[in-house]
PDB file of N, CA and C in Angstrom:
ATOM      1  N   MET A   2     123.387-210.318 -49.071  1.00  0.00           N
ATOM      2  CA  MET A   2     122.319-210.494 -49.907  1.00  0.00           C
ATOM      3  C   MET A   2     121.666-211.836 -49.742  1.00  0.00           C
ATOM      4  N   PHE A   3     122.682-212.876 -49.552  1.00  0.00           N
ATOM      5  CA  PHE A   3     122.248-214.277 -49.442  1.00  0.00           C
ATOM      6  C   PHE A   3     121.387-214.471 -48.177  1.00  0.00           C
ATOM      7  N   GLN A   4     122.051-213.922 -47.097  1.00  0.00           N
ATOM      8  CA  GLN A   4     121.345-214.158 -45.752  1.00  0.00           C
ATOM      9  C   GLN A   4     120.137-213.519 -45.709  1.00  0.00           C
ATOM     10  N   ARG A   5     119.802-212.459 -46.157  1.00  0.00           N
ATOM     11  CA  ARG A   5     118.525-211.653 -46.313  1.00  0.00           C
ATOM     12  C   ARG A   5     117.499-212.447 -47.169  1.00  0.00           C
ATOM     13  N   ASN A   6     117.980-212.927 -47.943  1.00  0.00           N
ATOM     14  CA  ASN A   6     116.962-213.505 -48.996  1.00  0.00           C
ATOM     15  C   ASN A   6     117.059-215.169 -48.920  1.00  0.00           C
ATOM     16  N   LEU A   7     117.362-215.577 -47.946  1.00  0.00           N
ATOM     17  CA  LEU A   7     117.504-217.327 -47.823  1.00  0.00           C
ATOM     18  C   LEU A   7     115.990-217.969 -48.174  1.00  0.00           C
ATOM     19  N   SER A   8     115.093-217.636 -47.610  1.00  0.00           N
ATOM     20  CA  SER A   8     113.788-218.385 -47.882  1.00  0.00           C
ATOM     21  C   SER A   8     113.493-218.024 -49.383  1.00  0.00           C
ATOM     22  N   PRO A   9     113.383-216.959 -49.796  1.00  0.00           N
ATOM     23  CA  PRO A   9     112.960-216.847 -51.007  1.00  0.00           C
ATOM     24  C   PRO A   9     113.803-217.497 -52.205  1.00  0.00           C
ATOM     25  N   ILE A  10     115.084-217.482 -52.008  1.00  0.00           N
ATOM     26  CA  ILE A  10     116.081-218.276 -52.880  1.00  0.00           C
ATOM     27  C   ILE A  10     115.821-219.841 -52.733  1.00  0.00           C
ATOM     28  N   LEU A  11     115.739-219.934 -51.604  1.00  0.00           N
ATOM     29  CA  LEU A  11     115.123-221.632 -51.445  1.00  0.00           C
ATOM     30  C   LEU A  11     113.882-222.096 -52.205  1.00  0.00           C
ATOM     31  N   ILE A  12     112.886-221.196 -52.081  1.00  0.00           N
ATOM     32  CA  ILE A  12     111.704-221.344 -52.706  1.00  0.00           C
ATOM     33  C   ILE A  12     111.736-221.295 -54.213  1.00  0.00           C
ATOM     34  N   ALA A  13     112.533-220.207 -54.456  1.00  0.00           N
ATOM     35  CA  ALA A  13     112.707-220.165 -56.121  1.00  0.00           C
ATOM     36  C   ALA A  13     113.522-221.618 -56.654  1.00  0.00           C
ATOM     37  N   ILE A  14     114.436-222.356 -55.864  1.00  0.00           N
ATOM     38  CA  ILE A  14     115.169-223.331 -56.379  1.00  0.00           C
ATOM     39  C   ILE A  14     114.288-224.679 -56.330  1.00  0.00           C
ATOM     40  N   ALA A  15     113.270-224.731 -55.463  1.00  0.00           N
ATOM     41  CA  ALA A  15     112.392-225.698 -55.104  1.00  0.00           C
ATOM     42  C   ALA A  15     111.306-225.685 -56.472  1.00  0.00           C
ATOM     43  N   MET A  16     111.087-224.341 -56.901  1.00  0.00           N
ATOM     44  CA  MET A  16     109.832-224.178 -57.944  1.00  0.00           C
ATOM     45  C   MET A  16     110.524-224.573 -59.111  1.00  0.00           C
ATOM     46  N   VAL A  17     111.886-224.126 -59.411  1.00  0.00           N
ATOM     47  CA  VAL A  17     112.621-224.338 -60.650  1.00  0.00           C
ATOM     48  C   VAL A  17     112.817-226.012 -60.830  1.00  0.00           C
ATOM     49  N   LEU A  18     112.973-226.542 -59.670  1.00  0.00           N
ATOM     50  CA  LEU A  18     113.149-228.173 -59.844  1.00  0.00           C
ATOM     51  C   LEU A  18     111.735-228.541 -60.249  1.00  0.00           C
ATOM     52  N   THR A  19     110.544-228.062 -59.472  1.00  0.00           N
ATOM     53  CA  THR A  19     109.294-228.538 -59.793  1.00  0.00           C
ATOM     54  C   THR A  19     109.103-228.377 -61.309  1.00  0.00           C
ATOM     55  N   ILE A  20     109.275-227.264 -61.954  1.00  0.00           N
ATOM     56  CA  ILE A  20     109.070-226.807 -63.170  1.00  0.00           C
ATOM     57  C   ILE A  20     109.920-227.871 -64.183  1.00  0.00           C
ATOM     58  N   LEU A  21     110.981-227.907 -63.810  1.00  0.00           N
ATOM     59  CA  LEU A  21     111.937-228.872 -64.703  1.00  0.00           C
ATOM     60  C   LEU A  21     111.362-230.402 -64.728  1.00  0.00           C
ATOM     61  N   ASN A  22     110.748-230.803 -63.610  1.00  0.00           N
ATOM     62  CA  ASN A  22     110.019-232.181 -63.523  1.00  0.00           C
ATOM     63  C   ASN A  22     108.959-232.203 -64.153  1.00  0.00           C
ATOM     64  N   TYR A  23     108.257-231.264 -64.471  1.00  0.00           N
ATOM     65  CA  TYR A  23     107.027-231.374 -65.341  1.00  0.00           C
ATOM     66  C   TYR A  23     106.949-232.032 -66.610  1.00  0.00           C
ATOM     67  N   ASP A  24     106.104-233.032 -66.929  1.00  0.00           N
ATOM     68  CA  ASP A  24     105.896-233.688 -68.165  1.00  0.00           C
ATOM     69  C   ASP A  24     104.883-233.018 -68.940  1.00  0.00           C
ATOM     70  N   PHE A  25     105.437-232.476 -70.018  1.00  0.00           N
ATOM     71  CA  PHE A  25     104.615-231.602 -70.970  1.00  0.00           C
ATOM     72  C   PHE A  25     103.639-232.449 -71.808  1.00  0.00           C
ATOM     73  N   SER A  26     103.605-233.680 -71.517  1.00  0.00           N
ATOM     74  CA  SER A  26     102.507-234.465 -72.323  1.00  0.00           C
ATOM     75  C   SER A  26     101.168-234.534 -71.513  1.00  0.00           C
ATOM     76  N   THR A  27     101.130-234.176 -70.356  1.00  0.00           N
ATOM     77  CA  THR A  27     100.100-234.470 -69.595  1.00  0.00           C
ATOM     78  C   THR A  27      98.917-233.354 -70.087  1.00  0.00           C
ATOM     79  N   GLU A  28      97.536-233.760 -69.801  1.00  0.00           N
ATOM     80  CA  GLU A  28      96.346-233.005 -70.169  1.00  0.00           C
ATOM     81  C   GLU A  28      96.334-231.681 -69.226  1.00  0.00           C
ATOM     82  N   PHE A  29      95.614-230.744 -69.786  1.00  0.00           N
ATOM     83  CA  PHE A  29      95.467-229.421 -69.301  1.00  0.00           C
ATOM     84  C   PHE A  29      94.877-229.552 -67.939  1.00  0.00           C
ATOM     85  N   ASN A  30      93.744-230.366 -67.803  1.00  0.00           N
ATOM     86  CA  ASN A  30      92.920-230.741 -66.604  1.00  0.00           C
ATOM     87  C   ASN A  30      93.506-231.447 -65.437  1.00  0.00           C
ATOM     88  N   SER A  31      94.605-231.810 -65.602  1.00  0.00           N
ATOM     89  CA  SER A  31      95.317-232.892 -64.745  1.00  0.00           C
ATOM     90  C   SER A  31      95.861-232.000 -63.687  1.00  0.00           C
ATOM     91  N   ARG A  32      95.972-233.010 -62.460  1.00  0.00           N
ATOM     92  CA  ARG A  32      96.527-232.230 -61.169  1.00  0.00           C
ATOM     93  C   ARG A  32      97.994-231.740 -61.374  1.00  0.00           C
ATOM     94  N   LYS A  33      98.796-232.373 -62.147  1.00  0.00           N
ATOM     95  CA  LYS A  33     100.096-232.130 -62.474  1.00  0.00           C
ATOM     96  C   LYS A  33     100.246-230.840 -63.166  1.00  0.00           C
ATOM     97  N   PHE A  34      99.186-230.576 -64.168  1.00  0.00           N
ATOM     98  CA  PHE A  34      99.202-229.268 -64.784  1.00  0.00           C
ATOM     99  C   PHE A  34      99.007-227.923 -63.799  1.00  0.00           C
ATOM    100  N   TRP A  35      98.016-228.278 -63.029  1.00  0.00           N
ATOM    101  CA  TRP A  35      97.855-227.142 -62.039  1.00  0.00           C
ATOM    102  C   TRP A  35      98.940-226.965 -60.972  1.00  0.00           C
ATOM    103  N   ILE A  36      99.441-228.080 -60.646  1.00  0.00           N
ATOM    104  CA  ILE A  36     100.975-227.894 -59.926  1.00  0.00           C
ATOM    105  C   ILE A  36     102.029-227.059 -60.553  1.00  0.00           C
ATOM    106  N   PHE A  37     101.991-227.420 -61.670  1.00  0.00           N
ATOM    107  CA  PHE A  37     102.998-226.575 -62.742  1.00  0.00           C
ATOM    108  C   PHE A  37     102.753-225.084 -62.648  1.00  0.00           C
ATOM    109  N   ILE A  38     101.487-224.858 -63.039  1.00  0.00           N
ATOM    110  CA  ILE A  38     100.973-223.334 -63.058  1.00  0.00           C
ATOM    111  C   ILE A  38     101.304-222.688 -61.538  1.00  0.00           C
ATOM    112  N   PHE A  39     100.966-223.362 -60.504  1.00  0.00           N
ATOM    113  CA  PHE A  39     101.150-222.838 -59.209  1.00  0.00           C
ATOM    114  C   PHE A  39     102.674-222.729 -58.951  1.00  0.00           C
ATOM    115  N   ALA A  40     103.386-223.582 -59.298  1.00  0.00           N
ATOM    116  CA  ALA A  40     104.830-223.281 -59.158  1.00  0.00           C
ATOM    117  C   ALA A  40     105.179-222.254 -59.742  1.00  0.00           C
ATOM    118  N   MET A  41     104.912-222.089 -61.234  1.00  0.00           N
ATOM    119  CA  MET A  41     105.338-220.673 -62.038  1.00  0.00           C
ATOM    120  C   MET A  41     104.961-219.390 -61.217  1.00  0.00           C
ATOM    121  N   LEU A  42     103.751-219.662 -60.492  1.00  0.00           N
ATOM    122  CA  LEU A  42     103.221-218.377 -59.779  1.00  0.00           C
ATOM    123  C   LEU A  42     104.293-218.014 -58.424  1.00  0.00           C
ATOM    124  N   VAL A  43     104.537-219.082 -57.969  1.00  0.00           N
ATOM    125  CA  VAL A  43     105.211-219.176 -56.797  1.00  0.00           C
ATOM    126  C   VAL A  43     106.749-218.426 -56.968  1.00  0.00           C
ATOM    127  N   LEU A  44     107.062-219.030 -58.107  1.00  0.00           N
ATOM    128  CA  LEU A  44     108.601-218.579 -58.477  1.00  0.00           C
ATOM    129  C   LEU A  44     108.397-217.117 -58.893  1.00  0.00           C
ATOM    130  N   ALA A  45     107.493-216.589 -59.625  1.00  0.00           N
ATOM    131  CA  ALA A  45     107.355-215.391 -59.969  1.00  0.00           C
ATOM    132  C   ALA A  45     107.248-214.426 -58.630  1.00  0.00           C
ATOM    133  N   ALA A  46     106.601-214.756 -57.689  1.00  0.00           N
ATOM    134  CA  ALA A  46     106.532-214.197 -56.454  1.00  0.00           C
ATOM    135  C   ALA A  46     107.755-214.093 -55.482  1.00  0.00           C
ATOM    136  N   ALA A  47     108.746-215.347 -55.825  1.00  0.00           N
ATOM    137  CA  ALA A  47     109.689-215.319 -54.883  1.00  0.00           C
ATOM    138  C   ALA A  47     110.764-214.367 -55.616  1.00  0.00           C
ATOM    139  N   ILE A  48     110.868-214.331 -56.872  1.00  0.00           N
ATOM    140  CA  ILE A  48     111.745-213.400 -57.223  1.00  0.00           C
ATOM    141  C   ILE A  48     111.493-212.032 -57.312  1.00  0.00           C
ATOM    142  N   ILE A  49     109.945-211.769 -57.403  1.00  0.00           N
ATOM    143  CA  ILE A  49     109.610-210.386 -57.111  1.00  0.00           C
ATOM    144  C   ILE A  49     110.091-209.873 -55.356  1.00  0.00           C
ATOM    145  N   LEU A  50     109.871-210.808 -54.596  1.00  0.00           N
ATOM    146  CA  LEU A  50     110.090-210.565 -53.120  1.00  0.00           C
ATOM    147  C   LEU A  50     111.505-210.435 -53.039  1.00  0.00           C
ATOM    148  N   ILE A  51     112.523-211.322 -53.865  1.00  0.00           N
ATOM    149  CA  ILE A  51     113.967-210.952 -53.644  1.00  0.00           C
ATOM    150  C   ILE A  51     114.243-209.589 -54.067  1.00  0.00           C
ATOM    151  N   PHE A  52     113.827-208.923 -55.226  1.00  0.00           N
ATOM    152  CA  PHE A  52     114.151-207.844 -55.832  1.00  0.00           C
ATOM    153  C   PHE A  52     113.684-206.698 -55.021  1.00  0.00           C
ATOM    154  N   LYS A  53     112.356-206.663 -54.337  1.00  0.00           N
ATOM    155  CA  LYS A  53     111.919-205.879 -53.482  1.00  0.00           C
ATOM    156  C   LYS A  53     112.696-205.779 -52.200  1.00  0.00           C
ATOM    157  N   ASN A  54     113.083-206.771 -51.693  1.00  0.00           N
ATOM    158  CA  ASN A  54     114.137-206.912 -50.337  1.00  0.00           C
ATOM    159  C   ASN A  54     115.446-206.346 -50.769  1.00  0.00           C
ATOM    160  N   GLU A  55     115.946-206.474 -51.777  1.00  0.00           N
ATOM    161  CA  GLU A  55     117.277-205.715 -52.031  1.00  0.00           C
ATOM    162  C   GLU A  55     117.049-204.332 -52.442  1.00  0.00           C
ATOM    163  N   ASN A  56     116.011-203.952 -53.041  1.00  0.00           N
ATOM    164  CA  ASN A  56     115.787-202.577 -53.182  1.00  0.00           C
ATOM    165  C   ASN A  56     115.530-201.650 -52.089  1.00  0.00           C
ATOM    166  N   THR A  57     114.775-202.342 -50.958  1.00  0.00           N
ATOM    167  CA  THR A  57     114.563-201.534 -49.752  1.00  0.00           C
ATOM    168  C   THR A  57     115.698-201.660 -48.762  1.00  0.00           C
ATOM    169  N   ASN A  58     116.658-202.647 -48.877  1.00  0.00           N
ATOM    170  CA  ASN A  58     117.774-202.637 -48.062  1.00  0.00           C
ATOM    171  C   ASN A  58     119.020-201.682 -48.705  1.00  0.00           C
ATOM    172  N   ARG A  59     118.809-201.642 -49.906  1.00  0.00           N
ATOM    173  CA  ARG A  59     119.753-200.720 -50.573  1.00  0.00           C
ATOM    174  C   ARG A  59     119.624-199.067 -50.405  1.00  0.00           C
ATOM    175  N   LYS A  60     118.189-198.830 -50.022  1.00  0.00           N
ATOM    176  CA  LYS A  60     117.987-197.570 -49.922  1.00  0.00           C
ATOM    177  C   LYS A  60     118.530-197.099 -48.503  1.00  0.00           C
ATOM    178  N   GLN A  61     118.584-198.250 -47.557  1.00  0.00           N
ATOM    179  CA  GLN A  61     118.814-197.696 -46.067  1.00  0.00           C
ATOM    180  C   GLN A  61     120.198-197.554 -46.050  1.00  0.00           C
TER     181      GLN A  61
END
């Protein structure tokens, strides 16, 4: 599992670190807020990609 999904796992770790580094006292229209939203979307996409790869490899 780890070798097949190495890049999505590393992307997920990077996005989790970005989300944890977010300062929730910033304004909604700031650049940091949009980076936070983008990090959440990329994290969700990486998790979906991991599960999709595992399901296709498990069927074979």
